[in-house]
Short mmCIF file of C-alpha atoms in Angstrom, two decimals:
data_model
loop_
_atom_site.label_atom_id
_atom_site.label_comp_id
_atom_site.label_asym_id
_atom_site.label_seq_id
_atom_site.Cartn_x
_atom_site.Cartn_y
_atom_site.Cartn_z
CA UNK K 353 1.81 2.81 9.13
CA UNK K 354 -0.02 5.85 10.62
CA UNK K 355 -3.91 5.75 10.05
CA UNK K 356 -4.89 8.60 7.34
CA UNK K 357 -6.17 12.28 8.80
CA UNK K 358 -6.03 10.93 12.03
CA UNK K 359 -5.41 13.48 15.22
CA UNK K 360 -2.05 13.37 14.44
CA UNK K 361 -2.47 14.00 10.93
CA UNK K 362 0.96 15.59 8.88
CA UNK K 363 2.67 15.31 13.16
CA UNK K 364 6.01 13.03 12.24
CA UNK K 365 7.10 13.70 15.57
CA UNK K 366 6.53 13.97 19.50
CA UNK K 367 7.68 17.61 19.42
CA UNK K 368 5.16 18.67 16.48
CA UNK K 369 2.26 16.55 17.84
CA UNK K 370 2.97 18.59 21.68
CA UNK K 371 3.30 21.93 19.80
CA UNK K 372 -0.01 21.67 17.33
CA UNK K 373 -2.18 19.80 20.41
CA UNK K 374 -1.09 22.01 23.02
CA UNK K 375 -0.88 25.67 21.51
CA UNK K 376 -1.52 25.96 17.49
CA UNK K 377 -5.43 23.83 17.55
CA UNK K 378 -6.39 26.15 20.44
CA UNK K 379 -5.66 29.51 18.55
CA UNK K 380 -8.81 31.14 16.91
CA UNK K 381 -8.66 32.32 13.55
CA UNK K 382 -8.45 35.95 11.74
CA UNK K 383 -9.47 35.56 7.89
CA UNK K 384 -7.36 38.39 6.99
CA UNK K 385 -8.10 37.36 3.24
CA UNK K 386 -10.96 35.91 1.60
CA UNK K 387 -13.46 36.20 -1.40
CA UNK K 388 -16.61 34.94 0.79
CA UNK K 389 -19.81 36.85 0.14
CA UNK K 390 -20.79 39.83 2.83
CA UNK K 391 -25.06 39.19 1.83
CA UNK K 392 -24.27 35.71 2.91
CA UNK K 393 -23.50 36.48 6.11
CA UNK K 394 -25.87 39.49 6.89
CA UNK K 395 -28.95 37.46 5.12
CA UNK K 396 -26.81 34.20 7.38
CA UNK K 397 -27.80 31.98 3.99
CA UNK K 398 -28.62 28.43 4.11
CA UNK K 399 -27.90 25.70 1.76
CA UNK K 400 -30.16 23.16 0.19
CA UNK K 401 -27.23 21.03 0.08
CA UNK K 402 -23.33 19.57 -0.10
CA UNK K 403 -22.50 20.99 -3.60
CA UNK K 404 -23.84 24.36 -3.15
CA UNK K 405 -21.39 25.44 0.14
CA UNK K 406 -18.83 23.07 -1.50
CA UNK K 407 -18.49 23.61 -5.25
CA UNK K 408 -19.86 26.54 -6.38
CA UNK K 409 -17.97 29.00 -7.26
CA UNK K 410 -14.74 26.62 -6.13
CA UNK K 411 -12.65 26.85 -9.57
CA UNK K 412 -10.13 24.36 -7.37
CA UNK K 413 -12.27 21.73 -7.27
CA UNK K 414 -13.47 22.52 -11.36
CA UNK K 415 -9.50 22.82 -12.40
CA UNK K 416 -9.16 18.88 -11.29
CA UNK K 417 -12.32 17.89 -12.31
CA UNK K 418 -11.81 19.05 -16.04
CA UNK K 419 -8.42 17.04 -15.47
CA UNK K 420 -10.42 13.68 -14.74
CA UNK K 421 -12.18 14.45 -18.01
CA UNK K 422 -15.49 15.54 -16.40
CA UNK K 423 -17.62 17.30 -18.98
CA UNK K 424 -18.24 20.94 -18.31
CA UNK K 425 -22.24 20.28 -17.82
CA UNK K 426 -21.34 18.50 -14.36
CA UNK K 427 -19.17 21.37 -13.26
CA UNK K 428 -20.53 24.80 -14.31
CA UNK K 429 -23.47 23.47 -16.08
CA UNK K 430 -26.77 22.81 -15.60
CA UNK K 431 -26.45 19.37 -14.07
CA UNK K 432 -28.86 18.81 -10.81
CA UNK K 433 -26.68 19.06 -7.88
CA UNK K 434 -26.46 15.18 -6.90
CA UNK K 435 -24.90 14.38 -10.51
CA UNK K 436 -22.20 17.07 -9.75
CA UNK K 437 -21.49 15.79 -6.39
CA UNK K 438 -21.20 12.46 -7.54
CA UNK K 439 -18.42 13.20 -9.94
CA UNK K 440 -16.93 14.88 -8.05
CA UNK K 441 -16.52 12.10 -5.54
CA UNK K 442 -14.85 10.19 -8.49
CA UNK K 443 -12.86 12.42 -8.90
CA UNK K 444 -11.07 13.07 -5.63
CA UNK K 445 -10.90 9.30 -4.78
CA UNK K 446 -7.16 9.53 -7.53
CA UNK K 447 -6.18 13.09 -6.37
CA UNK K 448 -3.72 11.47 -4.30
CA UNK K 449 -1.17 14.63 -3.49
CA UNK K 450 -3.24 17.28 -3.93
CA UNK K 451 -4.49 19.25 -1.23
CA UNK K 452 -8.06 19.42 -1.84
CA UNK K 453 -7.89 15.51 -1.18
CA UNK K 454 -7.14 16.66 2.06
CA UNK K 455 -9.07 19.62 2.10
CA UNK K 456 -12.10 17.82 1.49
CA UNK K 457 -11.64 15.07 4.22
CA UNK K 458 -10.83 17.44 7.09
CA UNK K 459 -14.11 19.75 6.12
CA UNK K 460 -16.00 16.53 5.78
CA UNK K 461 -14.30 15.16 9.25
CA UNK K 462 -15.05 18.92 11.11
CA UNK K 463 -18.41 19.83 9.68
CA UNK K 464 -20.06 16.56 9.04
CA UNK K 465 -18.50 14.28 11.41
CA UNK K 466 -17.83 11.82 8.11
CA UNK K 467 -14.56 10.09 9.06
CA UNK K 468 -14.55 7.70 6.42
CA UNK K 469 -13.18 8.25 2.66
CA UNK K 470 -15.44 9.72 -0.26
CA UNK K 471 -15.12 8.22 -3.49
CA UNK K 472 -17.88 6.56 -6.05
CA UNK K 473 -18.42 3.67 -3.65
CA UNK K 474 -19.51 6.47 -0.55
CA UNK K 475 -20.55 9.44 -2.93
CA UNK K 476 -24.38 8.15 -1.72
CA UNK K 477 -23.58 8.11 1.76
CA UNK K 478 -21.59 11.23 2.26
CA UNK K 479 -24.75 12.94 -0.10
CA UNK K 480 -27.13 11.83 2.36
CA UNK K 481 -25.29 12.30 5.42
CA UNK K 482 -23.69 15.62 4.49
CA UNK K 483 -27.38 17.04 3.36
CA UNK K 484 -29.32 15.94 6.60
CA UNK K 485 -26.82 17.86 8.57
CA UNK K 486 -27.51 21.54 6.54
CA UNK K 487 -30.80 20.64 7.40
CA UNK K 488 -29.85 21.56 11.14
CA UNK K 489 -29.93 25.46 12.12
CA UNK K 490 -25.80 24.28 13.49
CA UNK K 491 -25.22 24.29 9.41
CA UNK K 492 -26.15 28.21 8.11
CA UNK K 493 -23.58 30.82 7.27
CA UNK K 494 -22.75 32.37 11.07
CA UNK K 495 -22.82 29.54 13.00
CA UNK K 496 -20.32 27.87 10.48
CA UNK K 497 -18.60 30.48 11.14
CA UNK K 498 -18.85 30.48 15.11
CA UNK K 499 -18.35 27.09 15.07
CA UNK K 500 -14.68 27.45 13.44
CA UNK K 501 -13.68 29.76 15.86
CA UNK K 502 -13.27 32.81 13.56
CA UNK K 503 -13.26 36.00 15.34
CA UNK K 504 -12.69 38.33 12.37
CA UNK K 505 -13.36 38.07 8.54
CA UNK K 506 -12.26 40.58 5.89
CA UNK K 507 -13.88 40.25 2.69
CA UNK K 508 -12.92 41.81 -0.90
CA UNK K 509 -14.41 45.20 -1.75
CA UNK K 510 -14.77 47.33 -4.64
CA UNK K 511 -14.28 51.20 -4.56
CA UNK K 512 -17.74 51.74 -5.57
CA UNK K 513 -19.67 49.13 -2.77
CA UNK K 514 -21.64 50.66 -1.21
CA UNK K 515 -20.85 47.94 1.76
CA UNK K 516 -24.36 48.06 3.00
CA UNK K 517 -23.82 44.43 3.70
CA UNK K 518 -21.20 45.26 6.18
CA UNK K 519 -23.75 48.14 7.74
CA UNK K 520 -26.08 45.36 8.46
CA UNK K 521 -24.02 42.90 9.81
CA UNK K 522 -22.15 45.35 12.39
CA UNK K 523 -25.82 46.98 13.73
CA UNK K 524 -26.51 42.80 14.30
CA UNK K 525 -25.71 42.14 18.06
CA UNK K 526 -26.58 38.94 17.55
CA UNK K 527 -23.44 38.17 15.84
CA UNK K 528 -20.30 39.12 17.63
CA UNK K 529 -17.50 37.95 14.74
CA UNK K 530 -16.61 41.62 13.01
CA UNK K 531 -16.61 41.84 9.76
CA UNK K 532 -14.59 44.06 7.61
CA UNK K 533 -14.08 45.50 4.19
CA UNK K 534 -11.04 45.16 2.28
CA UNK K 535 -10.39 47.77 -0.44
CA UNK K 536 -9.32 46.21 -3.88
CA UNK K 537 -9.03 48.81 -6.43
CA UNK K 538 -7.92 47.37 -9.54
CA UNK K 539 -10.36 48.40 -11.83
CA UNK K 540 -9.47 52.05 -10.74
CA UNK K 541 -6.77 51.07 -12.01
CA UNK K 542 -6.24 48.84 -14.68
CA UNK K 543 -7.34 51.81 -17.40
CA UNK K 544 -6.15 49.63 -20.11
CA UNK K 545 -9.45 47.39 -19.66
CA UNK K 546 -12.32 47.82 -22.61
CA UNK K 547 -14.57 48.65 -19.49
CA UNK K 548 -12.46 51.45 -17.60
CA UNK K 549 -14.77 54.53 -18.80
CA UNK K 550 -17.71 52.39 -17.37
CA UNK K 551 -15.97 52.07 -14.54
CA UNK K 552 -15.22 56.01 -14.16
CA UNK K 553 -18.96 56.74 -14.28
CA UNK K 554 -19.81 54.24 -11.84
CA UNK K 555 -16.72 55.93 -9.64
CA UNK K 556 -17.84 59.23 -9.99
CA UNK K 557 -21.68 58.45 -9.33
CA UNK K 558 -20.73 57.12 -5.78
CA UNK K 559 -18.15 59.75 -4.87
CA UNK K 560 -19.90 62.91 -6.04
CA UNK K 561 -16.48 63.99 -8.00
CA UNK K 562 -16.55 64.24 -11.52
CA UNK K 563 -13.80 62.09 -12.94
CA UNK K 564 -11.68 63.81 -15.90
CA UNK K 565 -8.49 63.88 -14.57
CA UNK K 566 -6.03 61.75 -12.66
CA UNK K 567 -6.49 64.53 -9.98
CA UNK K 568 -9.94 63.98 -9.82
CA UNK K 569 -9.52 60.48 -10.07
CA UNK K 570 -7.43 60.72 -6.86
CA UNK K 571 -10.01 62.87 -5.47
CA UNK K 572 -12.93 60.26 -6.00
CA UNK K 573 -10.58 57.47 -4.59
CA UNK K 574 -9.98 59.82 -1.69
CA UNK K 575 -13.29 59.98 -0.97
CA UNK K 576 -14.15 56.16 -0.79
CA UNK K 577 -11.19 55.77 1.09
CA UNK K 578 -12.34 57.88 3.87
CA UNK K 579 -15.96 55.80 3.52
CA UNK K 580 -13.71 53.06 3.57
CA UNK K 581 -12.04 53.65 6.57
CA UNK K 582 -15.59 54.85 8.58
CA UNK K 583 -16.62 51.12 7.77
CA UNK K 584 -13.18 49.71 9.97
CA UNK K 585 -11.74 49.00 6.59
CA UNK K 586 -7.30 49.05 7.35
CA UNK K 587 -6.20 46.72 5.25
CA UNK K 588 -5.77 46.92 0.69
CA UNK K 589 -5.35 44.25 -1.46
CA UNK K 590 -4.01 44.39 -4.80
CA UNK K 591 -4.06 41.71 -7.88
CA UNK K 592 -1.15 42.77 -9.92
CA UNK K 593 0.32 41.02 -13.14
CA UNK K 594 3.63 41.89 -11.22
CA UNK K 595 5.02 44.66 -9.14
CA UNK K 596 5.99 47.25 -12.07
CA UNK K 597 8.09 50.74 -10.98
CA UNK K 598 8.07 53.02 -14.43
CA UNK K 599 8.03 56.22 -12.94
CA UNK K 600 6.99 59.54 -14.73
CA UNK K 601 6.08 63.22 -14.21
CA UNK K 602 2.85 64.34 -13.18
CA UNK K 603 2.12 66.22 -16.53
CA UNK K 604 3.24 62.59 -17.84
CA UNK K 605 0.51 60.94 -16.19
CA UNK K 606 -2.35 63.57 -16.68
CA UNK K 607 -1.76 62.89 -20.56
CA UNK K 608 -1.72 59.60 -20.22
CA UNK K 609 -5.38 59.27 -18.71
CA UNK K 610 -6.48 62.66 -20.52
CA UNK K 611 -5.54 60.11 -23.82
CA UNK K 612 -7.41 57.37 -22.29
CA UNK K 613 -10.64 59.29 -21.74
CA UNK K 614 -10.49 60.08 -25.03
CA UNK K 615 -10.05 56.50 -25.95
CA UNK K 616 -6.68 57.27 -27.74
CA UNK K 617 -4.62 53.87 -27.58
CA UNK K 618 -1.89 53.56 -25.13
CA UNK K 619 1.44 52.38 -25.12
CA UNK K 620 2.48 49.47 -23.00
CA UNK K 621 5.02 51.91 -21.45
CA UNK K 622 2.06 54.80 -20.47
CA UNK K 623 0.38 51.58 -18.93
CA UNK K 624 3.05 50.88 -16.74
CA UNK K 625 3.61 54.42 -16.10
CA UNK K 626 0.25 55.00 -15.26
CA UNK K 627 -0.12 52.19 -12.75
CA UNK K 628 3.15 52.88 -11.30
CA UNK K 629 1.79 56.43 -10.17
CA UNK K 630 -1.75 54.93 -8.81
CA UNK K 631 0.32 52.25 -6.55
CA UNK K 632 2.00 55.39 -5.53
CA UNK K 633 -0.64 57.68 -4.94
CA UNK K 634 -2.60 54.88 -2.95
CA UNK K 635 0.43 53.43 -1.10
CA UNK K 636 1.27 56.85 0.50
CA UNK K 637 -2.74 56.90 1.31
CA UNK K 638 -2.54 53.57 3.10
CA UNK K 639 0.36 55.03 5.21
CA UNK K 640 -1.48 58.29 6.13
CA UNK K 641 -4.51 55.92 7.13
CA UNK K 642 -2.76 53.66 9.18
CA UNK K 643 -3.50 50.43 6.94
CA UNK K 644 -1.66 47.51 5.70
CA UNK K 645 -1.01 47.26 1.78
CA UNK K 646 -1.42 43.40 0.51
CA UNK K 647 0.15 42.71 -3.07
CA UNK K 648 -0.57 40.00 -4.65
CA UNK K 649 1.06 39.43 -8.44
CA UNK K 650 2.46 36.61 -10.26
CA UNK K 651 -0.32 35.39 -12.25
CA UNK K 652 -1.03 35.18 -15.81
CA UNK K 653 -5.15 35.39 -16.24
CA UNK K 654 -7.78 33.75 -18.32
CA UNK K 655 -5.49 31.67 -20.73
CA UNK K 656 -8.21 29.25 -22.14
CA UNK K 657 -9.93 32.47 -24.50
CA UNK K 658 -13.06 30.00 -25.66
CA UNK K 659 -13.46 29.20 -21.80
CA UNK K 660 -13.01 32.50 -20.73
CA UNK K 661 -15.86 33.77 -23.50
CA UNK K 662 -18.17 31.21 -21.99
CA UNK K 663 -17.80 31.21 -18.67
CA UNK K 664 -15.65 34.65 -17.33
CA UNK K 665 -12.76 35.28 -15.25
CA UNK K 666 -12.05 33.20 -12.03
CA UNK K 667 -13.25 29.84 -13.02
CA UNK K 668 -10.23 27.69 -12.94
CA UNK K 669 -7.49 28.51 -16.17
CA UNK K 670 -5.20 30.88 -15.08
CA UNK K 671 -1.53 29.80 -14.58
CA UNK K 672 1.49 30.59 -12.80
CA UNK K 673 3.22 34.26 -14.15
CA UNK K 674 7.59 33.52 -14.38
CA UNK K 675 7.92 37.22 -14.96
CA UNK K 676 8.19 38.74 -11.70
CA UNK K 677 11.78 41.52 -11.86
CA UNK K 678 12.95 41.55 -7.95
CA UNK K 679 14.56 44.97 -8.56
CA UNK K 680 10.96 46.58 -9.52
CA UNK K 681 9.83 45.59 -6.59
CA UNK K 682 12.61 47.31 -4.18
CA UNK K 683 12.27 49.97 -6.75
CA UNK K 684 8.75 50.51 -5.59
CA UNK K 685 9.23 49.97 -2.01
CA UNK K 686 12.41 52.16 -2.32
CA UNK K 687 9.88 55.13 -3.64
CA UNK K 688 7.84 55.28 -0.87
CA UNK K 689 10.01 54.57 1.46
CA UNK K 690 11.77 57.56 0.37
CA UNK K 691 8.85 59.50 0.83
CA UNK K 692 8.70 58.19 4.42
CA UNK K 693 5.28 57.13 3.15
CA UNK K 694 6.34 53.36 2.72
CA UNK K 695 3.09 51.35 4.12
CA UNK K 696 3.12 47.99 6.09
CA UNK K 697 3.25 45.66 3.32
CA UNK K 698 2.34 41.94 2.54
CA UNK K 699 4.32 40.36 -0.78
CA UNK K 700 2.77 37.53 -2.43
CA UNK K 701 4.16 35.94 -5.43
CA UNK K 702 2.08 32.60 -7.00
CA UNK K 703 5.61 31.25 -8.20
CA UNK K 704 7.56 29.83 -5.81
CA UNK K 705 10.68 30.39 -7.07
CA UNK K 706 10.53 33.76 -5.56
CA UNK K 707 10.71 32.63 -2.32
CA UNK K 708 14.47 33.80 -2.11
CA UNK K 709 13.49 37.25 -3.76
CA UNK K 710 10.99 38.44 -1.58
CA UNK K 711 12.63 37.33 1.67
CA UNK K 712 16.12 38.84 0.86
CA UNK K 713 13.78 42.43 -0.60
CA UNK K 714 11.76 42.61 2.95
CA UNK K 715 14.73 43.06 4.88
CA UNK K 716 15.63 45.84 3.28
CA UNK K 717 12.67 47.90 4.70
CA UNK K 718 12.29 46.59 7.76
CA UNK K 719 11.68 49.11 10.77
CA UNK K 720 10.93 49.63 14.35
CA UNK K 721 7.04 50.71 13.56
CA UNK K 722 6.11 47.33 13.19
CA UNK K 723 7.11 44.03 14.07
CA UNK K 724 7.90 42.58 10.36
CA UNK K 725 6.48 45.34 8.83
CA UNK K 726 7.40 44.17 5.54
CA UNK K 727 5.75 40.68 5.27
CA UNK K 728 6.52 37.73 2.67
CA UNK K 729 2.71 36.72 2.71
CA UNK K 730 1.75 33.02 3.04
CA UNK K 731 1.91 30.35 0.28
CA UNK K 732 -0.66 31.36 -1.99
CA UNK K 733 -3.11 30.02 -4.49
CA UNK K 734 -1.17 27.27 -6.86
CA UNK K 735 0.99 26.77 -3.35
CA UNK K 736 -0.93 26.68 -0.75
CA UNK K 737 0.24 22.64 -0.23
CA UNK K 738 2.23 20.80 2.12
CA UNK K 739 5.44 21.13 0.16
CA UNK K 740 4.66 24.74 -0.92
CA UNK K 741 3.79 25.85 2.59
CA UNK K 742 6.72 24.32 3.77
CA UNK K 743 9.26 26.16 1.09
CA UNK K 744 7.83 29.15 2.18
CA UNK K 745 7.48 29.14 6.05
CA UNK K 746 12.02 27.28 5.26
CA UNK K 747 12.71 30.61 3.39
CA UNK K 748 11.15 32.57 5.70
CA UNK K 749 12.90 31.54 8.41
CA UNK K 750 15.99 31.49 6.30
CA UNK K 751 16.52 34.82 5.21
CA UNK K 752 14.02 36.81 7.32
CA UNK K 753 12.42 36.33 10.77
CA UNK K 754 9.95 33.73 11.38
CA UNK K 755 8.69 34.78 14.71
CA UNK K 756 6.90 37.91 12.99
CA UNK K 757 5.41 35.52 10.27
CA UNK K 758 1.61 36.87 10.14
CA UNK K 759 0.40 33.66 9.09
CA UNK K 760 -2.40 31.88 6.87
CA UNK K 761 -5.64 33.22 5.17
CA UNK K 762 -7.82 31.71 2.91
CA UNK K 763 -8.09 33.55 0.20
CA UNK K 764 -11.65 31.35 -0.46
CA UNK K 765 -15.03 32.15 -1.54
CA UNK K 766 -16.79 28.75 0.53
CA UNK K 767 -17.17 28.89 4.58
CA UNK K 768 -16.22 25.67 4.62
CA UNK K 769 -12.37 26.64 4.04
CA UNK K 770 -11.51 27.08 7.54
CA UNK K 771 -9.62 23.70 8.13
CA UNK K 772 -7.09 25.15 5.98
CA UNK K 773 -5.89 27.12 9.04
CA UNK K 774 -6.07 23.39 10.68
CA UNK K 775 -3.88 22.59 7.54
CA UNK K 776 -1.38 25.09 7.73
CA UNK K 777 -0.69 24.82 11.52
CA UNK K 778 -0.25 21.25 11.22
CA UNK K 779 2.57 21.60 8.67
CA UNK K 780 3.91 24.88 10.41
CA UNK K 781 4.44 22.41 13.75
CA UNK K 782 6.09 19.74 11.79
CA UNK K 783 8.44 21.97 10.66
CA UNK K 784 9.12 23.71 13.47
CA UNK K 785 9.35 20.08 15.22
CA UNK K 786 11.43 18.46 12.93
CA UNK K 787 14.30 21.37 13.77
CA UNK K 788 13.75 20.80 17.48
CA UNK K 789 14.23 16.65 17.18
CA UNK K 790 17.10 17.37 14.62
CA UNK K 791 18.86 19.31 17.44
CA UNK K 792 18.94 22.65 15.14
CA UNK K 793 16.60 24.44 18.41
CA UNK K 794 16.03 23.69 21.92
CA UNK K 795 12.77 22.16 23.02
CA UNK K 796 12.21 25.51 24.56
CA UNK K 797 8.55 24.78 24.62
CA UNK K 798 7.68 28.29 26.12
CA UNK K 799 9.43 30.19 23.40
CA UNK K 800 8.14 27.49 20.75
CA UNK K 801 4.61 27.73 22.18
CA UNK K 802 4.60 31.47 21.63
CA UNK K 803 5.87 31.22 18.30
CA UNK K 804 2.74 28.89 16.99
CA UNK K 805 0.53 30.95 18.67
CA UNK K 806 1.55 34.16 17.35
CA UNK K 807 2.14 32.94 13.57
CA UNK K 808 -1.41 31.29 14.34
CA UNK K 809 -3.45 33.99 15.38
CA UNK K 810 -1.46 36.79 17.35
CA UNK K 811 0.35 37.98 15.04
CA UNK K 812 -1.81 38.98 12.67
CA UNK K 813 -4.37 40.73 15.28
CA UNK K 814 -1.33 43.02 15.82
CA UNK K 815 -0.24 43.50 12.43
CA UNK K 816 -3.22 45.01 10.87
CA UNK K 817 -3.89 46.92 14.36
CA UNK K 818 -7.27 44.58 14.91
CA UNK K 819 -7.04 44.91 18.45
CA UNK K 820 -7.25 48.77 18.49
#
């Protein structure tokens, strides 16, 4: 029996324990994707202790806590700190299977230098131990950083930040990992919100264009792009129910938002039409400014309504979407392409069952620009597990090409999410391992070497044109 999360941890064979050892666990890492907090950083915050950097704002940890029958007071509530650390500690001593049981450990093992097991009988332990080390100055926000051997970090921005977080942190030459802003315009948008008009003021205000067109709408978004863009921004990212392609005419379109200014309902049609021309407008922007477009659809949002009244959006009960139409997406590509305007592209889906469908789609639009230039981004969200990892790295190399595979992120709002890189290259040498001992690959170890190291970190640095 192999000791648990030891240094060979999820390594069922000599090949995968040489490969992770020897080339994937000496690969920094590129955060490509995250929710992590930019004042954090520049202010480089300290915690008081283990459940502030490790469950707020973690609506992973609440989901499985609210399935051991937690109450909500020890989760979101006003409990003191120690009383939600301690059930959470019950908690993850049965989430056998799930990830965060591993998740946990490793962060507790890197960090902390804990290598036992946390449950009720150690909650005490790993409370005092874990809170004596944020004590040290080794334990704030940049040297947590440092110490997991990030080099770059892009975080999640709004049109209308003013990124002045970002401004601090790159005139700081004490700090050396870049930072970068990622441009998420959904509430651009998503017009069919109750707070879009809000949202146009807001718009306007910080790009000196008054909104009351979709022209001018592109106009304003023009503008932050180019602010955007001064700030090192090059990459989008896009939450999407799914990838919809409803095209229209421009005089289509104008009446559409000309309708919604004036707060005349919509039909579920205009919506579609409408967001099919901003995905259109912006993705031919993205291609004129050189940056990668990152789509991300497939879930269905806020489905507990008295939870969601109480507590907002992203706080653990939204579900997997099963409506995701694989010709709308090739639609959309197809339109852009057409255009010669067609933007590298990263394609997430939260349900795995379009694995198949996104591989077979990216090879469609493949080109010499870019290596991969269409990606199938990494498992995501509900899948980012062992097995769901795995499906996706098998289909990958299945129906695509492997070798161009741009890798993990972690799509996370705590900095103590970095293992999950450990996590991923772990399984990613396994795999790749268990082809090489089943004879289905050489033990090439110079062509396997580069492979882990690219899908680890290389590959990504090229992708989105870090290095430049």
């Amino acid at each position: 029996m192999k000791p648990f999360l030891d240094e060979n941890f999820l390594l069922n064979s000599e090949t995968a324990v040489h490969l992770y050892h020897n080339y994937a666990s000496r690969m920094p890492i590129v955060d490509y994707h995250c929710h992590i907090n930019p004042r954090e950083i520049a202010e480089d915050r300290r915690f008081d202790n283990i459940t502030q950097v490790w469950l707020g704002g973690d609506h992973y940890k609440w989901r499985l806590m609210r399935s051991n029958g937690v109450d909500e007071y020890y989760i979101t509530g006003n409990a003191p700190d120690k009383e939600k650390f301690m059930k959470w500690a019950e908690t993850l001593s049965k989430a056998i299977g799930n990830p965060l049981y591993h998740w946990s450990h490793l962060e507790l093992q890197r960090y902390f230098g804990y290598n036992g097991v946390l449950n009720a009988n150690t909650a005490e332990e790993v409370w005092e131990l874990c809170n004596r080390k944020l004590d040290e100055p080794s334990m704030s926000v940049r040297n947590l950083i440092k110490s997991s051997n990030v080099t770059l970090i892009c975080t999640t921005d709004d049109p209308v930040d003013t990124l002045e977080w970002h401004k601090m942190i790159a005139k700081d030459p004490s700090f050396d990992v870049k930072v970068y802003p990622a441009w998420r315009p959904d509430k651009a948008m998503n017009l069919e919100k109750s707070e879009y008009l809000a949202y146009l003021k807001q718009l306007s205000s910080v790009s000196g264009v008054r909104i009351e067109s979709f022209q001018t709408l592109k106009d304003a978004l023009r503008n932050r792009l180019q602010f955007f863009q001064s700030m090192n921004c090059c990459v989008s990212d896009h939450a999407l129910d799914y990838i919809m392609y409803e095209p229209a005419s421009e005089e289509t379109i104008e009446d559409i938002f000309r309708n919604r200014l004036n707060n005349i309902p919509l039909t579920e049609k205009e919506i579609l039409q409408f967001k099919t021309a901003f995905l259109m407008f912006v993705g031919k922007e993205y291609y004129d400014l050189g940056w990668a477009m990152q789509l991300h659809y497939g879930c269905k949002r806020n489905n507990n309504t008295p939870a969601f009244k109480a507590l907002g959006p992203d706080t653990g009960y939204d579900c997997i979407n099963n409506f995701a139409p694989s010709a709308q997406i090739a639609d959309f590509l197809d339109a852009l392409n057409k255009e010669g305007k067609l933007p590298r592209t990263i394609i997430y889906s939260l349900n795995p069952t379009d694995n198949a469908a996104i591989d077979s789609i990216i090879g469609c639009f493949q080109d010499s620009s870019a290596v991969s230039k269409i990606q199938h981004g990494s498992a995501w969200w509900f899948n980012d597990h062992k097995h769901g990892m795995t499906e996706q790295l098998t289909s990958l190399a299945n129906l695509g090409y492997l070798g161009g595979f741009i890798g993990m992120l972690t799509d996370s709002r705590s900095f103590l999410s970095y293992p999950r890189h450990e996590y991923f290259r772990r399984i990613l040498c396994n795999l790749l391992g268990s082809w090489v001992e089943g004879g289905e690959y050489p033990q090439d170890y110079e062509t396997l070497g580069k492979i882990v190291q690219d899908i680890s970190y290389n590959n990504a640095m090229n992708y989105f044109e870090f290095n430049k």
